[in-house]
Coordinates of C-alpha atoms in Angstrom, one line a residue:
Chain A
X1 CA -13.8 -41.0 39.4
X2 CA -14.6 -37.5 38.1
X3 CA -15.6 -36.8 34.7
X4 CA -13.5 -33.8 34.0
X5 CA -10.1 -32.9 34.3
X6 CA -8.1 -29.8 33.4
X7 CA -4.7 -30.8 32.4
X8 CA -2.0 -28.1 32.4
X9 CA 1.1 -27.6 30.5
X10 CA 3.3 -24.9 31.6
X11 CA 5.8 -23.3 29.3
X12 CA 8.5 -20.6 30.0
X13 CA 9.1 -18.2 27.1
X14 CA 12.4 -16.4 27.6
X15 CA 12.9 -14.2 24.5
X16 CA 11.1 -12.4 21.8
X17 CA 10.0 -14.9 19.0
X18 CA 11.0 -18.0 20.9
X19 CA 9.5 -21.1 19.8
X20 CA 8.9 -24.0 22.3
X21 CA 8.3 -27.6 21.6
X22 CA 6.5 -29.6 24.1
X23 CA 5.2 -33.1 24.8
X24 CA 2.8 -34.5 27.2
X25 CA 0.6 -37.4 27.7
X26 CA -3.1 -37.1 28.4
X27 CA -4.4 -38.6 31.5
X28 CA -5.6 -42.1 30.4
X29 CA -8.5 -41.9 32.7
X30 CA -10.4 -39.6 30.4
X31 CA -11.8 -40.4 26.9
X32 CA -11.9 -37.2 25.1
X33 CA -10.4 -33.7 24.7
X34 CA -13.1 -31.2 24.9
X35 CA -11.4 -27.9 25.0
X36 CA -8.5 -25.7 25.3
X37 CA -7.5 -22.5 26.9
X38 CA -4.2 -20.8 26.8
X39 CA -3.5 -18.5 29.6
X40 CA -1.0 -15.8 29.3
X41 CA 0.0 -13.4 31.8
X42 CA 0.5 -10.3 29.6
X43 CA -2.1 -9.0 27.1
X44 CA 0.7 -7.6 24.7
X45 CA 2.1 -11.2 24.4
X46 CA -1.3 -12.5 22.7
X47 CA -0.6 -10.6 19.5
X48 CA 1.0 -12.8 16.9
X49 CA 1.6 -15.8 19.3
X50 CA 0.6 -19.2 17.8
X51 CA 0.0 -22.5 19.2
X52 CA -0.4 -25.8 17.2
X53 CA -0.5 -29.4 18.6
X54 CA -1.0 -32.9 17.3
X55 CA -2.4 -35.7 19.2
X56 CA -1.3 -39.2 18.4
X57 CA 0.5 -37.6 15.5
X58 CA -2.9 -36.2 14.0
X59 CA -3.0 -32.4 13.9
X60 CA -5.5 -30.8 16.1
X61 CA -4.5 -27.3 15.6
X62 CA -2.0 -26.3 13.0
X63 CA 1.2 -24.5 14.0
X64 CA 0.0 -21.2 12.7
X65 CA -3.1 -21.3 14.9
X66 CA -3.4 -17.9 16.7
X67 CA -3.4 -17.9 20.6
X68 CA -5.9 -15.2 20.3
X69 CA -8.5 -17.6 19.5
X70 CA -7.5 -19.9 22.3
X71 CA -7.7 -17.2 25.1
X72 CA -10.2 -15.0 26.7
X73 CA -10.4 -11.9 29.0
X74 CA -11.8 -11.9 32.4
X75 CA -14.9 -10.3 30.8
X76 CA -15.8 -13.8 29.5
X77 CA -17.8 -16.0 31.8
X78 CA -15.9 -18.9 33.1
X79 CA -18.0 -21.4 31.4
X80 CA -17.2 -19.9 27.9
X81 CA -13.5 -19.4 28.3
X82 CA -12.4 -22.5 26.7
X83 CA -12.3 -23.0 23.0
X84 CA -14.4 -26.1 22.5
X85 CA -13.4 -28.4 19.7
X86 CA -16.1 -28.9 17.0
X87 CA -16.0 -32.6 17.5
X88 CA -14.9 -35.0 20.1
X89 CA -11.2 -35.6 20.0
X90 CA -10.4 -39.0 21.3
X91 CA -7.8 -38.7 23.9
X92 CA -7.5 -41.8 26.3
X93 CA -3.7 -41.6 27.1
X94 CA -2.8 -40.1 23.7
X95 CA 0.6 -38.2 23.3
X96 CA 0.6 -34.5 22.7
X97 CA 3.2 -32.7 20.7
X98 CA 2.8 -29.0 20.5
X99 CA 4.5 -25.8 19.5
X100 CA 4.1 -22.5 20.9
X101 CA 5.8 -19.5 19.2
X102 CA 6.0 -16.1 20.9
X103 CA 4.5 -13.3 18.9
X104 CA 6.1 -10.2 20.6
X105 CA 8.3 -9.6 17.3
X106 CA 5.2 -8.5 15.8
X107 CA 6.0 -4.9 15.7
X108 CA 9.2 -5.7 13.9
X109 CA 7.3 -7.1 10.7
X110 CA 8.8 -6.0 7.5
X111 CA 7.4 -5.7 4.0
X112 CA 8.0 -9.3 2.4
X113 CA 8.6 -7.6 -0.8
X114 CA 6.1 -9.6 -2.7
X115 CA 3.6 -7.9 -4.7
X116 CA 0.5 -10.1 -3.7
X117 CA 0.9 -9.4 -0.1
X118 CA 0.0 -13.2 0.6
X119 CA 3.0 -14.7 2.3
X120 CA 4.3 -18.0 3.4
X121 CA 4.3 -17.8 7.2
X122 CA 7.3 -19.9 7.1
X123 CA 9.5 -17.2 5.6
X124 CA 11.7 -15.0 7.6
X125 CA 9.9 -11.7 7.7
X126 CA 11.0 -10.0 10.7
X127 CA 13.6 -7.3 11.0
X128 CA 17.0 -8.0 12.6
X129 CA 16.3 -8.4 16.2
X130 CA 19.6 -6.9 17.2
X131 CA 19.1 -4.6 20.0
X132 CA 15.6 -5.8 20.8
X133 CA 16.6 -8.9 22.7
X134 CA 15.7 -7.9 26.2
X135 CA 12.3 -6.2 26.1
X136 CA 11.3 -5.1 22.6
X137 CA 7.8 -3.9 22.9
X138 CA 6.4 -4.1 26.3
X139 CA 6.4 -7.8 26.6
X140 CA 8.4 -8.8 29.6
X141 CA 10.5 -11.9 29.4
X142 CA 10.4 -14.5 30.8
X143 CA 6.8 -15.2 31.0
X144 CA 4.9 -18.4 31.6
X145 CA 2.3 -19.7 29.3
X146 CA -0.2 -22.2 30.8
X147 CA -1.9 -24.5 28.3
X148 CA -5.2 -25.9 29.8
X149 CA -6.5 -28.9 28.3
X150 CA -10.0 -30.0 29.1
X151 CA -10.4 -33.8 29.2
X152 CA -13.7 -35.4 29.9
X153 CA -15.6 -38.6 30.1
X154 CA -18.9 -37.0 29.2
X155 CA -21.1 -37.5 26.2
Chain B
X1 CA -6.7 -39.8 9.4
X2 CA -7.7 -36.3 9.8
X3 CA -10.3 -34.7 12.3
X4 CA -13.7 -33.5 10.8
X5 CA -12.8 -29.9 11.0
X6 CA -10.1 -27.6 9.9
X7 CA -9.2 -24.0 10.3
X8 CA -7.8 -23.2 6.9
X9 CA -5.8 -19.9 7.0
X10 CA -4.5 -17.3 4.7
X11 CA -1.9 -14.7 5.8
X12 CA -1.6 -11.2 4.2
X13 CA 0.7 -8.7 4.8
X14 CA -0.4 -5.1 4.4
X15 CA 2.7 -3.0 3.6
X16 CA 1.2 0.2 2.3
X17 CA -1.3 2.9 3.1
X18 CA -4.5 1.9 0.9
X19 CA -3.0 -1.4 -0.4
X20 CA -5.4 -3.9 -1.7
X21 CA -4.4 -7.5 -1.5
X22 CA -5.9 -10.3 -3.4
X23 CA -5.6 -13.9 -2.7
X24 CA -7.0 -17.0 -4.0
X25 CA -6.7 -20.5 -2.5
X26 CA -8.3 -24.0 -2.8
X27 CA -10.3 -25.3 0.1
X28 CA -8.9 -28.4 1.5
X29 CA -10.2 -31.5 -0.6
X30 CA -11.3 -33.5 2.3
X31 CA -13.8 -31.0 3.6
X32 CA -17.3 -30.3 2.2
X33 CA -18.6 -27.2 3.8
X34 CA -17.5 -23.9 4.8
X35 CA -19.1 -22.9 8.1
X36 CA -17.4 -19.5 9.1
X37 CA -14.9 -17.1 8.6
X38 CA -13.0 -14.6 10.7
X39 CA -10.3 -12.0 10.3
X40 CA -7.5 -11.1 12.6
X41 CA -6.0 -7.7 12.1
X42 CA -2.6 -6.8 13.5
X43 CA -3.7 -3.2 14.5
X44 CA -7.2 -2.1 15.6
X45 CA -6.7 1.4 14.2
X46 CA -6.4 -0.2 10.7
X47 CA -9.9 -1.4 10.9
X48 CA -12.1 1.5 10.4
X49 CA -13.0 1.6 6.8
X50 CA -11.0 -1.5 5.7
X51 CA -12.9 -3.8 3.8
X52 CA -13.0 -7.5 2.8
X53 CA -14.6 -9.1 0.0
X54 CA -15.0 -13.0 -0.4
X55 CA -15.9 -15.3 -3.1
X56 CA -16.3 -19.1 -3.1
X57 CA -16.2 -20.8 -6.6
X58 CA -16.6 -17.2 -8.1
X59 CA -19.9 -16.7 -6.2
X60 CA -19.9 -13.6 -4.0
X61 CA -20.3 -14.3 -0.4
X62 CA -19.2 -11.0 0.9
X63 CA -18.9 -8.1 -1.4
X64 CA -15.7 -6.0 -1.6
X65 CA -17.2 -3.2 0.4
X66 CA -18.0 -5.5 3.3
X67 CA -16.4 -3.8 6.4
X68 CA -13.4 -5.7 7.9
X69 CA -14.3 -4.8 11.4
X70 CA -17.6 -6.8 11.1
X71 CA -15.4 -9.9 10.9
X72 CA -13.2 -9.4 13.8
X73 CA -13.5 -10.1 17.3
X74 CA -11.9 -9.1 20.8
X75 CA -10.7 -11.2 23.5
X76 CA -13.8 -10.3 25.5
X77 CA -15.8 -12.8 23.4
X78 CA -16.0 -16.5 24.0
X79 CA -13.5 -18.4 21.8
X80 CA -16.2 -20.4 20.1
X81 CA -18.1 -17.3 19.0
X82 CA -15.2 -15.5 17.3
X83 CA -16.3 -16.0 13.7
X84 CA -19.0 -15.0 11.2
X85 CA -20.8 -18.3 11.0
X86 CA -22.9 -18.6 7.8
X87 CA -26.6 -19.2 8.4
X88 CA -26.3 -21.8 5.7
X89 CA -22.9 -23.6 5.5
X90 CA -21.4 -23.1 2.1
X91 CA -20.7 -26.3 0.0
X92 CA -17.2 -26.7 -1.1
X93 CA -15.4 -29.4 -2.9
X94 CA -11.8 -28.3 -3.6
X95 CA -13.4 -24.9 -4.3
X96 CA -11.7 -21.7 -5.3
X97 CA -11.7 -19.4 -2.4
X98 CA -11.0 -15.7 -3.2
X99 CA -10.6 -12.7 -1.1
X100 CA -9.5 -9.1 -1.3
X101 CA -8.6 -7.0 1.6
X102 CA -8.4 -3.2 1.2
X103 CA -6.7 -1.2 3.8
X104 CA -8.3 1.9 5.0
X105 CA -5.7 4.3 6.2
X106 CA -6.4 6.5 3.3
X107 CA -9.6 7.4 5.2
X108 CA -7.6 9.9 7.2
X109 CA -6.9 11.8 4.0
X110 CA -10.6 12.2 2.9
X111 CA -10.6 15.9 4.1
X112 CA -13.4 17.8 5.5
X113 CA -15.3 18.9 2.4
X114 CA -18.6 17.1 1.8
X115 CA -18.5 14.9 -1.1
X116 CA -21.9 14.9 -2.1
X117 CA -24.1 17.9 -2.1
X118 CA -27.0 15.7 -2.2
X119 CA -26.8 14.6 1.2
X120 CA -23.5 13.1 1.7
X121 CA -24.6 9.6 0.6
X122 CA -21.8 8.0 -1.4
X123 CA -22.9 5.4 -4.0
X124 CA -21.0 2.1 -3.5
X125 CA -19.5 2.4 -7.0
X126 CA -17.9 5.7 -6.0
X127 CA -15.4 4.3 -3.8
X128 CA -12.6 7.0 -3.4
X129 CA -9.6 4.8 -3.9
X130 CA -9.4 4.0 -7.5
X131 CA -6.0 2.9 -8.2
X132 CA -4.8 -0.3 -6.4
X133 CA -1.4 -1.5 -5.6
X134 CA -0.2 -3.2 -8.5
X135 CA 3.3 -4.8 -8.8
X136 CA 5.0 -2.6 -6.4
X137 CA 4.0 0.6 -8.2
X138 CA 2.1 1.9 -5.3
X139 CA 0.0 4.6 -6.9
X140 CA -3.1 5.4 -5.1
X141 CA -5.5 8.1 -6.5
X142 CA -8.5 9.8 -5.3
X143 CA -11.4 10.7 -7.6
X144 CA -13.7 12.3 -5.5
X145 CA -12.1 13.6 -2.4
X146 CA -10.5 16.9 -1.8
X147 CA -7.7 16.8 0.6
X148 CA -7.2 20.2 2.2
X149 CA -5.6 19.3 5.5
X150 CA -3.0 16.6 5.3
X151 CA -1.5 14.6 8.1
X152 CA 2.0 15.8 8.5
X153 CA 3.5 12.3 8.4
X154 CA 2.8 12.0 4.7
X155 CA 2.4 15.6 3.7
X156 CA 5.7 15.6 1.9
X157 CA 4.4 12.8 -0.3
X158 CA 1.3 14.2 -1.5
X159 CA 0.8 16.1 -4.6
X160 CA -2.3 17.9 -5.5
X161 CA -3.6 17.2 -8.9
X162 CA -6.1 19.6 -10.6
X163 CA -9.9 19.0 -10.5
X164 CA -10.0 18.0 -7.0
X165 CA -8.0 15.0 -7.3
X166 CA -5.0 13.9 -5.3
X167 CA -2.3 11.5 -6.0
X168 CA -0.2 10.1 -3.3
X169 CA 2.8 7.8 -3.0
X170 CA 1.7 5.0 -0.6
X171 CA 5.4 4.1 0.0
X172 CA 6.2 7.6 1.3
X173 CA 3.0 7.4 3.7
X174 CA 4.8 4.5 5.5
X175 CA 8.4 5.4 5.2
X176 CA 8.5 9.0 6.0
X177 CA 9.5 9.6 9.9
X178 CA 7.3 12.1 11.5
X179 CA 8.8 15.3 12.6
X180 CA 9.3 15.8 16.3
X181 CA 6.0 16.6 18.1
X182 CA 3.9 15.2 15.3
X183 CA 1.3 12.6 16.5
X184 CA 2.3 9.2 15.3
X185 CA 0.4 8.0 12.4
X186 CA -2.8 6.0 13.2
X187 CA -1.8 2.7 11.4
X188 CA 1.8 1.2 11.4
X189 CA 2.9 -0.6 8.5
X190 CA 3.4 -3.4 7.8
X191 CA 0.7 -5.4 9.5
X192 CA -0.8 -8.7 9.0
X193 CA -4.4 -9.8 8.3
X194 CA -5.0 -13.5 9.0
X195 CA -8.0 -14.9 7.5
X196 CA -9.3 -18.0 9.1
X197 CA -11.9 -20.2 7.4
X198 CA -13.8 -22.9 9.3
X199 CA -14.0 -26.0 7.2
X200 CA -16.0 -29.1 8.1
X201 CA -16.8 -32.5 6.6
X202 CA -20.6 -32.1 7.4

């Protein structure tokens, strides 16, 4: 049996700011998750997008984790494109629950009205999206996101 | 059970030209070292001249004039290299983490008159932006710069004060719509700055 597998989860994002929840089960033939790479078809969709996931109900990446940190352009060598987790994440058939949030509302941010400037990402902080539902700022909908999870038996 | 690492995040929203935003938070109690830090800034144009200072338990890690663009990364960098990794990880135990981000957009208002006849070197203590954003009273003043050509988009909000100083309404700088034909301002507000801190158990 091979030692490595790239398991893919494909998501379809249909509108600005959409949040997609997904579930998957890791291939049980592989012991650990080594890395992750998120593939997006449009550069403009990267800004502001977030992806978090839990494995067997343990947080691996929090929901506010920027997709920007999990992707790379074609200028990056193939062997360096994945974000490699700082430690071995035991996978072996574990269940993944994830959440992807589109970031294309980013240009619609509004001042949150707080003096400190530090804000709670959970708060509503976007302008009304009325009139921006089709193609607000250059991101074309729908688009597909492919979450590549690198499973391995090595090490 | 949690994993042995965590990316602790702080999000800041910069709403005004020249705004300074201070934050403090506590490091997650289960982690004992801070290994790295990175910034993610909404607009690249906002980077030049923006600064970010950082302290851990009131000990300076990055001084307030540390340039923000030294802490950001592009997508052309491998994901695992997108951070300033400290040569020696910083010990933390529910430590106080403090930072201050200063927006740079006032840079464009510096004008074209040399500040220092002694060679143009500006002492670190002579930072031009003196008054910071406080409680919504967004008054920003210059002490050392003479503004003789103002960008059109905020010209109506700038009043020249005697002695070479200039006062400006930061709110106006963002709210005024540019007249037709005027190039857009280089930085759009608000924008977000996300600070990611890499914590580890060892």
